[in-house]
Coordinates of C-alpha atoms in Angstrom, one line a residue:
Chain A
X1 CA -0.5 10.7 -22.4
X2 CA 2.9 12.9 -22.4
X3 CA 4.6 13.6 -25.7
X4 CA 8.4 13.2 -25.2
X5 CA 10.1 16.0 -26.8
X6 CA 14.1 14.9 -27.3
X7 CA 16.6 17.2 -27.9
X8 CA 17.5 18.6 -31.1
X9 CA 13.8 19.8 -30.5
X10 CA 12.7 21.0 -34.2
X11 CA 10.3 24.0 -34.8
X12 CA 7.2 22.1 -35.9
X13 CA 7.3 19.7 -33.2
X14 CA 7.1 23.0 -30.4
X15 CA 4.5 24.7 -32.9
X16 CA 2.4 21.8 -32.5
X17 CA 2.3 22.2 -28.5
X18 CA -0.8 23.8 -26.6
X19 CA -0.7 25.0 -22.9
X20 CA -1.7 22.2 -20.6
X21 CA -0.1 19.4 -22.9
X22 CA 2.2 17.2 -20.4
X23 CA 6.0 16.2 -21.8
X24 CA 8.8 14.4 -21.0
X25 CA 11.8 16.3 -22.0
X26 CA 14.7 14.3 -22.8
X27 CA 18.1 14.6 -24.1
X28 CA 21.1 17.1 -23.3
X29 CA 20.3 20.1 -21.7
X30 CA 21.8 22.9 -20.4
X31 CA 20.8 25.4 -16.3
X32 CA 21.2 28.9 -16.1
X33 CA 19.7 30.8 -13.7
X34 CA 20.4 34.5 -12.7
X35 CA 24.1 35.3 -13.0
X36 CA 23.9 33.2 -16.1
X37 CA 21.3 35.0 -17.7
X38 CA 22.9 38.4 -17.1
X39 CA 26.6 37.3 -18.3
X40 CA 24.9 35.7 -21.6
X41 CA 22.9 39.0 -22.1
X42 CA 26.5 41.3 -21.4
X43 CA 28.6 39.1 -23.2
X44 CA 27.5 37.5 -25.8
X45 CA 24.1 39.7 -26.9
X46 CA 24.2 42.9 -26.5
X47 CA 28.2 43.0 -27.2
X48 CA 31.1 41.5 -29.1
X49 CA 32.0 38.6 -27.4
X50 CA 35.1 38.9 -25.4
X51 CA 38.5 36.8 -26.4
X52 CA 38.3 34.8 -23.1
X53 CA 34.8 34.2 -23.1
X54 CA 35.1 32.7 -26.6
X55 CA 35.2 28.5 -25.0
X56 CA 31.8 29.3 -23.3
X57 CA 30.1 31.0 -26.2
X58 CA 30.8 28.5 -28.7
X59 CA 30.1 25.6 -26.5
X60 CA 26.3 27.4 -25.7
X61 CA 26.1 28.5 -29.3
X62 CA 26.5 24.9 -30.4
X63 CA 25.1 23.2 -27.3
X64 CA 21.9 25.4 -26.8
X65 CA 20.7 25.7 -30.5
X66 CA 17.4 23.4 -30.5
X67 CA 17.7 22.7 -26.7
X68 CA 16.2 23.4 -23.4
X69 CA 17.7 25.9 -20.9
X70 CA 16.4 25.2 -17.2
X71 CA 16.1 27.4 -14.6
X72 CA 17.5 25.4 -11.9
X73 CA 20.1 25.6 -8.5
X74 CA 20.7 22.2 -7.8
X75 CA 22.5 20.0 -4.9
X76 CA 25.6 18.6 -6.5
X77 CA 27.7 15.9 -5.6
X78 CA 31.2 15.5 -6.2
X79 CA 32.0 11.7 -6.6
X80 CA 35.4 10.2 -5.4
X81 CA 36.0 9.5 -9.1
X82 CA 35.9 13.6 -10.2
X83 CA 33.0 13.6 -11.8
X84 CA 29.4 15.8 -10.6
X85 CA 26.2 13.9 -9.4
X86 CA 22.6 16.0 -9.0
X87 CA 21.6 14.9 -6.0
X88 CA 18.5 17.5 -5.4
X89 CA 17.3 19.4 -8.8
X90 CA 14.1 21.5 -8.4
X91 CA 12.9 23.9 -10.4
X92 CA 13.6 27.9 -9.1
X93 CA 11.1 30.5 -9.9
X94 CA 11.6 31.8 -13.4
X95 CA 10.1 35.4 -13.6
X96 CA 13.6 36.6 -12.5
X97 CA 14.9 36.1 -15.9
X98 CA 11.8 37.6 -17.6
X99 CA 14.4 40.8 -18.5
X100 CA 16.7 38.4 -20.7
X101 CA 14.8 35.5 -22.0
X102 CA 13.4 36.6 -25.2
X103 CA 16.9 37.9 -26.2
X104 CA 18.3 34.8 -24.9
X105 CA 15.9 32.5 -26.8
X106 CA 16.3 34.2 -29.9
X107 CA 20.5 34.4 -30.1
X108 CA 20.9 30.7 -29.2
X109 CA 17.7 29.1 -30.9
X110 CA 16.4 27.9 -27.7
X111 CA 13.7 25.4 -28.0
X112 CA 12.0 25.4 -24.5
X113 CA 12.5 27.2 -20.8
X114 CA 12.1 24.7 -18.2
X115 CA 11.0 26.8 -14.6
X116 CA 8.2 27.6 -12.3
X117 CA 5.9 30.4 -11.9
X118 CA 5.5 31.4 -15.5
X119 CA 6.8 34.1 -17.1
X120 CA 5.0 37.2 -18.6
X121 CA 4.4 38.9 -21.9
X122 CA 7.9 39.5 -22.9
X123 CA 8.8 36.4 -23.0
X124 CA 5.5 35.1 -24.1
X125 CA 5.9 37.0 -27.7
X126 CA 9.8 36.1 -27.5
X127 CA 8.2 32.6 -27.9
X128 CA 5.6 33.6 -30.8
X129 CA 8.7 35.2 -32.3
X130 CA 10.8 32.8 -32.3
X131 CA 9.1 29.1 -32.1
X132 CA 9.9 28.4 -28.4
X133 CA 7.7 27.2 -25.4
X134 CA 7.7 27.4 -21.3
X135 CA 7.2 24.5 -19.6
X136 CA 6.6 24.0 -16.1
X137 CA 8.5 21.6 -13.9
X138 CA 6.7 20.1 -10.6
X139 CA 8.0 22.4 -8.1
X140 CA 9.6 20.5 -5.0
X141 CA 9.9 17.5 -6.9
X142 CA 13.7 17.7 -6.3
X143 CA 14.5 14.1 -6.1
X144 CA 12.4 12.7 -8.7
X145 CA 14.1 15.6 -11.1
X146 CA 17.5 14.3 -9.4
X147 CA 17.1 11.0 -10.9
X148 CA 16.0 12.6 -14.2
X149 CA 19.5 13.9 -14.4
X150 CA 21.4 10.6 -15.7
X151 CA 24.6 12.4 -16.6
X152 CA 26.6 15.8 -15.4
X153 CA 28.4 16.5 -19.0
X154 CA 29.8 19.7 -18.0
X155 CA 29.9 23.2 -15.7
X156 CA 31.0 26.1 -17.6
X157 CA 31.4 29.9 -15.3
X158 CA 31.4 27.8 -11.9
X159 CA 33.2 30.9 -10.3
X160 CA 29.2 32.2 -10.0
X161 CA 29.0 29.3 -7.6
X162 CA 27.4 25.7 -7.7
X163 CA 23.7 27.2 -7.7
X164 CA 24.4 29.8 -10.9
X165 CA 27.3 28.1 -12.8
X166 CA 25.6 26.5 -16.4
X167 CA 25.6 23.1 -15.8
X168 CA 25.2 20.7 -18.8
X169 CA 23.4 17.7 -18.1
X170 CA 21.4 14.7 -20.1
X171 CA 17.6 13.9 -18.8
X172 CA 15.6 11.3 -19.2
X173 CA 11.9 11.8 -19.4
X174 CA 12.0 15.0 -16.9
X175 CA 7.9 15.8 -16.3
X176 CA 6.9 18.9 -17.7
X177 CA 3.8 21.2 -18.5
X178 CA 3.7 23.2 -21.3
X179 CA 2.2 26.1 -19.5
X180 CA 3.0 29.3 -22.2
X181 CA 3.2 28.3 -26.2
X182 CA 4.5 29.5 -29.2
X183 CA 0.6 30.7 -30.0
X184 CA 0.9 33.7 -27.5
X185 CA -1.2 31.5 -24.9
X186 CA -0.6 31.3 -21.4
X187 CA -2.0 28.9 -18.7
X188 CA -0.9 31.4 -16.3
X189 CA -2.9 34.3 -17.5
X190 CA -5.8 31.6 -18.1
X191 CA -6.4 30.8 -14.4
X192 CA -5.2 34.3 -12.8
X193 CA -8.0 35.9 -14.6
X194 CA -10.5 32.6 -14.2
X195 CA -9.7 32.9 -10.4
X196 CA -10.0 36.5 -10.0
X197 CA -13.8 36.4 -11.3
X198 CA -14.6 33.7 -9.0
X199 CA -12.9 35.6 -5.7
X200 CA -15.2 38.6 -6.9
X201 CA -18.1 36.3 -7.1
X202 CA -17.3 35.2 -3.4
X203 CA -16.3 38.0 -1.8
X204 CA -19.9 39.4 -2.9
X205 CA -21.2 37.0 -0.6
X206 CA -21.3 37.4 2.9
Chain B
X1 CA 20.2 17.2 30.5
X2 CA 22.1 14.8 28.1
X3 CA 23.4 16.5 25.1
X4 CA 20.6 16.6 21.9
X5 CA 23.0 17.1 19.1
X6 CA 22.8 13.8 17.4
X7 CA 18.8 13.5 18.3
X8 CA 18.5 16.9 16.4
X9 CA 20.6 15.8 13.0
X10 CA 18.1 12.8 13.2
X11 CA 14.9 15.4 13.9
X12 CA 16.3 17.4 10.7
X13 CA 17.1 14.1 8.6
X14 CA 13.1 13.2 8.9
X15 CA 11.7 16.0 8.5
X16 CA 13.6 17.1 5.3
X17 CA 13.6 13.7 3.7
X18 CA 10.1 11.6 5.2
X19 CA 7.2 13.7 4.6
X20 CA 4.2 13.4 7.2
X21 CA 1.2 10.7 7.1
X22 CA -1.0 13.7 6.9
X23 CA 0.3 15.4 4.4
X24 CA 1.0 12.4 1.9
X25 CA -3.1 11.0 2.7
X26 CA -4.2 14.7 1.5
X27 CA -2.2 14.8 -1.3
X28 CA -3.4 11.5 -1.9
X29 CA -6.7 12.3 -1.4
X30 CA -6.5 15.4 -3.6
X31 CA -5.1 13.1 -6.4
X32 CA -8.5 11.8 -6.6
X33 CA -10.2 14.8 -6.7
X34 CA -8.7 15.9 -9.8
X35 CA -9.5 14.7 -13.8
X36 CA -7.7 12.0 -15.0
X37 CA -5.1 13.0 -18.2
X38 CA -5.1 16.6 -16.6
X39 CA -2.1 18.4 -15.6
X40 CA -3.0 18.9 -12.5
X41 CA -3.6 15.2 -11.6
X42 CA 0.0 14.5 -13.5
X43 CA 1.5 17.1 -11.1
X44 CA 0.2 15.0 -7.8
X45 CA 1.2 11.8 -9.2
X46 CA 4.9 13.2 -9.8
X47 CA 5.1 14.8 -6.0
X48 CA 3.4 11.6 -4.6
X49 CA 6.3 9.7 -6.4
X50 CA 8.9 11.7 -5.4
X51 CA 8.1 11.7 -1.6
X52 CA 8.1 8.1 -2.0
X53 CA 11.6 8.3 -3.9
X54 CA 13.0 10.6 -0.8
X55 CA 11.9 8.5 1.7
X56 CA 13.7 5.7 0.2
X57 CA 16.1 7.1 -0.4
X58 CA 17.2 9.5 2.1
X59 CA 17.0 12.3 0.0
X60 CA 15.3 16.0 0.6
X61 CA 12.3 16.4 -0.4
X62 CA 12.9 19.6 -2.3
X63 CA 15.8 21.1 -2.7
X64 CA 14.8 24.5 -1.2
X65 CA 15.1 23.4 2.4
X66 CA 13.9 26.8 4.0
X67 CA 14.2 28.4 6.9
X68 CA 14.6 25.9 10.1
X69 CA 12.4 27.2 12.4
X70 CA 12.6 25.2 15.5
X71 CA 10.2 25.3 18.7
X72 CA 11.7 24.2 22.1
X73 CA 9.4 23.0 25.0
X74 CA 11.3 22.5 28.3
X75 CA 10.5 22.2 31.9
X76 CA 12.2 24.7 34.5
X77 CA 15.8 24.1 35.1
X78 CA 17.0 23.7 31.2
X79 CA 19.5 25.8 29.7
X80 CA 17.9 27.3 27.1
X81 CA 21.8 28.5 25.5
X82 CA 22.2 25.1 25.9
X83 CA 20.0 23.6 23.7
X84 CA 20.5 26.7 21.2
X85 CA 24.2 25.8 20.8
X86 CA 23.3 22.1 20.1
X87 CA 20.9 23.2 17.7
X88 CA 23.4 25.2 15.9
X89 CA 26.0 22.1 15.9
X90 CA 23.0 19.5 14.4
X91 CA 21.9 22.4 11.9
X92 CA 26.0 22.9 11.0
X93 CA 26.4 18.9 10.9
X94 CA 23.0 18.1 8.8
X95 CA 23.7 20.5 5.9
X96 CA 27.7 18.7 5.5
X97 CA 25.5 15.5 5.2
X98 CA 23.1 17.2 2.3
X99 CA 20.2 17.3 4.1
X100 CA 19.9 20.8 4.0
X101 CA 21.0 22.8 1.3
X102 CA 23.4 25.9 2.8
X103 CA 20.6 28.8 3.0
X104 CA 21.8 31.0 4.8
X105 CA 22.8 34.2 3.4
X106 CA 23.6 38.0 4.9
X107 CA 21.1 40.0 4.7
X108 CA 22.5 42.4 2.1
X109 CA 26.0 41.0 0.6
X110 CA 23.8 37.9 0.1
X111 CA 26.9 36.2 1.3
X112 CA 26.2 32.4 2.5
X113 CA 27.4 31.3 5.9
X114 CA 28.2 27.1 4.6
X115 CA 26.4 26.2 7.3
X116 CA 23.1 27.0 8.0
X117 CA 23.6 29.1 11.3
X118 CA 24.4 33.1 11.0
X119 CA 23.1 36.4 12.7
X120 CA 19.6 34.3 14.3
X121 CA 19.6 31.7 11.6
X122 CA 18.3 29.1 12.6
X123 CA 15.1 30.1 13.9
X124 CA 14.7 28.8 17.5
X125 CA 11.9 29.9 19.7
X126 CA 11.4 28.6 23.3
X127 CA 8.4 28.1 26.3
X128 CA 8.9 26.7 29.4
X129 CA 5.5 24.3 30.1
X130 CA 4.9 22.8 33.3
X131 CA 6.0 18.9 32.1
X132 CA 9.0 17.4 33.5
X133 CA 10.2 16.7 29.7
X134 CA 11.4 18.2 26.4
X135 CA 9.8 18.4 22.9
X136 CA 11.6 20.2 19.9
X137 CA 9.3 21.2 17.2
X138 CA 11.2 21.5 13.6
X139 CA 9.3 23.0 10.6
X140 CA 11.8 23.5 7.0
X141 CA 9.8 26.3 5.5
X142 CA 10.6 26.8 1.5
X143 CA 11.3 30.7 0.3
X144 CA 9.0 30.2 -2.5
X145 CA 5.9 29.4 -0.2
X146 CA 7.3 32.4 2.4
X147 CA 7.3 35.3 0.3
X148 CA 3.6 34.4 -1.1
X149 CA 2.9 35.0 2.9
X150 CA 0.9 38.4 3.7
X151 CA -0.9 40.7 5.9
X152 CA -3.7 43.4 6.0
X153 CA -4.6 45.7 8.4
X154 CA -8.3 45.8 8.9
X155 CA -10.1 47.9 7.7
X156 CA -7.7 50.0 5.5
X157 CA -7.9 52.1 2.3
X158 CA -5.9 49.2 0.3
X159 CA -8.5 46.9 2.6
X160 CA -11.6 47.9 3.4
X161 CA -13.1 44.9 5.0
X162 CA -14.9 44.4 8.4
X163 CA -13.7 43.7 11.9
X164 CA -15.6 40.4 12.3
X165 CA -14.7 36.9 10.7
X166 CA -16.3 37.8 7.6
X167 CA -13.3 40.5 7.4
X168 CA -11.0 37.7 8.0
X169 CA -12.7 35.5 5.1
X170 CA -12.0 38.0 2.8
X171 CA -8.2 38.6 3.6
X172 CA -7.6 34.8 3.3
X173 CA -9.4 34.2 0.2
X174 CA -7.4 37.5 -1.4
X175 CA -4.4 36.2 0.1
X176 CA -5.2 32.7 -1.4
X177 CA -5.8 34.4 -5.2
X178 CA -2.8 36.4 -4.7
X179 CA -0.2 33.5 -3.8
X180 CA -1.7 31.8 -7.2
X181 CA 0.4 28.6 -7.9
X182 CA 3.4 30.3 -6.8
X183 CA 4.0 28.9 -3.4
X184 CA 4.1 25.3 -4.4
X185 CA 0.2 24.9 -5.0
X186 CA -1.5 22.4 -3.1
X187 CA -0.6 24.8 -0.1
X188 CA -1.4 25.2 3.7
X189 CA -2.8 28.3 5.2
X190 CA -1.7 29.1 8.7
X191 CA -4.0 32.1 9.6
X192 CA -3.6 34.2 12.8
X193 CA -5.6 37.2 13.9
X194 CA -5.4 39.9 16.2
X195 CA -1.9 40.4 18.2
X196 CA 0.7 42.4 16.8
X197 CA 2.3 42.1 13.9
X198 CA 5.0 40.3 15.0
X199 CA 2.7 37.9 17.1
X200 CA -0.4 37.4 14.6
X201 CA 2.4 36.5 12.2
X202 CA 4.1 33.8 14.8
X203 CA 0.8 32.8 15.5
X204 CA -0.2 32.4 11.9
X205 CA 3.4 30.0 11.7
X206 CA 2.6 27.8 14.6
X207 CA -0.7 26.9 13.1
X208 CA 0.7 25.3 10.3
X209 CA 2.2 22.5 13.3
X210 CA -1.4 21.4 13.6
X211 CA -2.3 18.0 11.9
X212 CA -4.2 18.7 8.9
X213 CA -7.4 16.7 10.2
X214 CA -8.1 18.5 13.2
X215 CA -10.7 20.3 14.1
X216 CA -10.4 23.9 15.6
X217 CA -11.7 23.3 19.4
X218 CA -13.4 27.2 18.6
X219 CA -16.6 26.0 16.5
X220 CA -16.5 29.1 14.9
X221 CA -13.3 29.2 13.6
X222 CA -13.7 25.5 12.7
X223 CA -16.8 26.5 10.7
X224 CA -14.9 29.1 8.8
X225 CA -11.6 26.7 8.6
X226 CA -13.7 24.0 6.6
X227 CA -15.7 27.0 4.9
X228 CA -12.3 28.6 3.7
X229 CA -10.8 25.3 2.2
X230 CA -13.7 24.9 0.2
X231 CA -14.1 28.2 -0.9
X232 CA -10.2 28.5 -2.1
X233 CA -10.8 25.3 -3.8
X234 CA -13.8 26.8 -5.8
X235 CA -11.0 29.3 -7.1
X236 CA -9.5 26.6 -9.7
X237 CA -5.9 27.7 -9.2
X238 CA -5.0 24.0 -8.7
X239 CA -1.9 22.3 -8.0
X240 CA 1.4 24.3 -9.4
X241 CA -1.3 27.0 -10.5
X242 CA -1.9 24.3 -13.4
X243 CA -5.6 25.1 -13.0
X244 CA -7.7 21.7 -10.7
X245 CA -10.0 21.0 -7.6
X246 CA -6.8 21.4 -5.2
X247 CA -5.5 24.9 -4.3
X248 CA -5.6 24.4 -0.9
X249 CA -5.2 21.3 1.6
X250 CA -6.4 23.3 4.8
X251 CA -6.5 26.4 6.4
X252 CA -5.7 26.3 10.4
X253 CA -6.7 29.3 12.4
X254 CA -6.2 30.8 15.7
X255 CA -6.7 34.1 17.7
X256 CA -5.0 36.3 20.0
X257 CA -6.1 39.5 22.1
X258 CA -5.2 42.8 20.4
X259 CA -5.5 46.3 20.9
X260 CA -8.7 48.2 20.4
X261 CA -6.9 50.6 17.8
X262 CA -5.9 47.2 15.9
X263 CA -7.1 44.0 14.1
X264 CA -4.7 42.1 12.2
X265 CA -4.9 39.3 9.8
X266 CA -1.7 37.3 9.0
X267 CA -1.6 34.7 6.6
X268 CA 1.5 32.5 6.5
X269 CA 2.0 30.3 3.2
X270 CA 3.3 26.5 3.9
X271 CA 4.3 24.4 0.2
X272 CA 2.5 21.1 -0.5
X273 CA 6.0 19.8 1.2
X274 CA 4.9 20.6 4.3
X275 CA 8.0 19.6 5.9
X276 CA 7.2 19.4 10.0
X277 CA 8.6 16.9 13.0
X278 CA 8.0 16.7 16.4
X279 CA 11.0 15.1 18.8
X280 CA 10.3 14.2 22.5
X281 CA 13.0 13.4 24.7
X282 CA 10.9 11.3 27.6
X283 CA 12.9 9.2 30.8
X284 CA 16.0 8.9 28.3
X285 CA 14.1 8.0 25.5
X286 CA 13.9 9.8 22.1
X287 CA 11.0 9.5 19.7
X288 CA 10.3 11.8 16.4
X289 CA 7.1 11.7 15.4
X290 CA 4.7 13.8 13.2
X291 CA 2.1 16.1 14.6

């Protein structure tokens, strides 16, 4: 059965998580993806925050603390009345950001990383650290995520283009698997080196 | 020859939104095979329901929707420029209706066309055949499940396998551990050996047109095709890479002459959304079906 995790996620509730436990994440949540991740780490960590970024940084600083950032590049639509629709909404694969997201998660009190693929160790302690976990979406599940996606809030830097602008958006029961805890475990690590003993097992057969 | 350009927005709406009978019974089938109240199982029951939702909706399938890579039988007589400018129209119209997402990007400004089409984007390759008809093959194949594609050399230092189909085993099953979950795990393993490199790797592609129940007319290979699935099964990756009884939902290979100096082995990585249509245009008639 899938614990639903709603947004203001507190600490307890993502210390009590183990890799493999199924969620539905609900709530308002914010993507970022690449050029995201690398204007957050210029701007906002490892410098002063500049005068005309200010807007941006206080709506992440108040919007991401106890949230969930996901590492998506969705198909938007523009409705006749103004306002966005996710039409496709995927995860993308999340080791890209491995540079930035401890940092990230730490500043902003990030709650959970939504992606696919894992991450590795950085991020992994970044999580111990700070009380944070990965979850894995369903990878090609574009639609199904689309129609998680009840309500475009808000797009903040969409000079980066539709793909890398932040988009802030309210889900409802998105499917996830928490694959890397606040515990320092990781799924990932789990079945790469469960897999590899097996290969060497078969490929010692002829 | 009547002009295909509408056929071919229809051949790109199907296979983008309406996943194959094939495909959806293995994934069904692989549903079964894994533990109730495990992730993996919760991870087939989500992409089961969302190539339901597509399908009813019209809707891609994922939202990475690849690399078009279309293959063009014709009989003698047909314009092949033809029939690459129509494709290049349909590709151009399909992705202004959303069902493709704009992929294509120069090579190093990594700046995107709008469109789909650019410097050989789409992918079109051609073969005249001796029917009096045409077929257009389509396959949408996801950048995720591309780049967990590979190839050795046999034998090499990095490789030091045999020339024989044991060699091959054991550059499929490293390729297999290697991908992991990462390209969309349940995948499909196109496998091609011998050629070049540039033809083991095409051969490798075409593979993954096959229907997923066939059976290899080569008894050998069809041995070691059945042998292979089960085998990359036994390696628990699983569905995402969750851990689970399904890494795999078959492995399709096929052989080509080489050179004595080399022996290939190309493995070509195809996502659980194995997105692949077939469109033949008979006496006037159009029909797009799956493998």
């Amino acid at each position: 059965m899938a614990e639903r995790l709603t947004v203001p996620i507190n600490e307890p509730q993502i210390r009590s998580l183990k890799v493999g436990d199924q969620v539905l994440v609900s709530g308002v949540i914010f993507t970022a993806r690449d050029a995201a991740h690398k204007y957050m780490m210029e701007n906002f960590i490892k410098g002063e925050c500049p005068e005309a970024e200010r807007p941006v940084y206080d709506v992440l600083k108040q919007g991401l603390a106890g949230s969930v950032i996901y590492h998506c590049g969705p198909v938007v639509k523009k409705r006749d009345d103004g306002k966005y629709e996710f039409v496709a909404a995927g995860p993308t694969t999340s080791i890209r950001e491995e540079p930035y997201q401890a940092d990230v998660i730490g500043h902003f009190g990030v709650r959970a990383v939504i992606g696919k693929g894992g991450m590795r160790d950085r991020t992994l302690r970044g999580c111990q650290e700070h009380g944070a976990v990965y979850l894995h979406a369903i990878g090609g599940a574009a639609t199904l995520i689309g129609e998680c996606c009840k309500d475009v809030l808000g797009v903040y830097k969409l000079d980066f283009g539709v793909p890398e602008a932040f988009w802030q958006i309210r889900v409802e029961d998105f499917p996830c698997v928490v694959t890397m805890d606040s515990h320092g475990q990781s799924l990932h690590e789990k079945v790469r080196s469960d897999s590899e003993a097996k290969l060497q097992e078969l490929l010692s057969t002829a | 020859m009547q002009d295909l350009t509408n056929h071919l927005v229809e051949l790109i709406k199907s296979t983008s939104t309406d996943l194959s009978p094939d495909v959806e019974t293995a994934l069904t089938a692989a549903r079964t095979s894994e533990e109730p109240g495990t992730a993996a199982h919760g991870a087939l029951g989500t992409i089961l329901q969302n190539v339901e939702m597509s399908r009813g909706t019209a809707r891609p399938i994922c939202q990475d929707t690849g690399t078009p890579i279309f293959h063009v039988w014709y009989p003698v007589g047909v314009s092949q420029r033809a029939i690459r400018e129509q494709i290049q129209a349909a590709v151009s119209v399909a992705t202004e209706q959303s069902y493709l997402r704009p992929n294509a990007v120069e090579a190093l400004s990594g700046k995107n066309s709008g469109d789909n089409t650019g410097e050989d984007f789409p992918t079109v390759h051609f073969d005249e055949w001796e029917h009096e008809y045409v077929q257009v093959g389509l396959m949408l194949k996801g950048g995720g499940s591309e780049n967990c594609g590979c190839q050795f050399s046999v034998p090499s230092p990095e490789f030091p396998a045999s020339r024989d189909i044991n060699g091959v085993r054991k550059a499929v099953l490293e390729a297999a551990h290697k991908a992991q979950g990462l390209g969309c795990a349940p995948g499909i393993l196109g496998v091609g050996v011998g050629g070049d490199r540039a033809s083991s790797m095409l051969k490798a592609k075409e593979q993954l047109f096959r229907r997923l129940d066939d059976n290899n007319p080569d008894p050998e290979f069809d041995a070691m095709e059945k042998r292979l699935h089960r085998e990359i099964n036994e390696l628990g990756i699983g569905p995402m890479g969750f851990g689970g009884a399904t890494t795999v939902l078959g492995v399709k290979m096929a052989q080509l002459h080489r050179v004595p100096a080399s022996f290939f082995v190309s493995v070509a990585y195809m996502c659980w959304a194995d997105r692949r249509k077939i469109m033949t245009i008979k006496n006037g008639n159009v029909t797009i079906e799956a493998p």
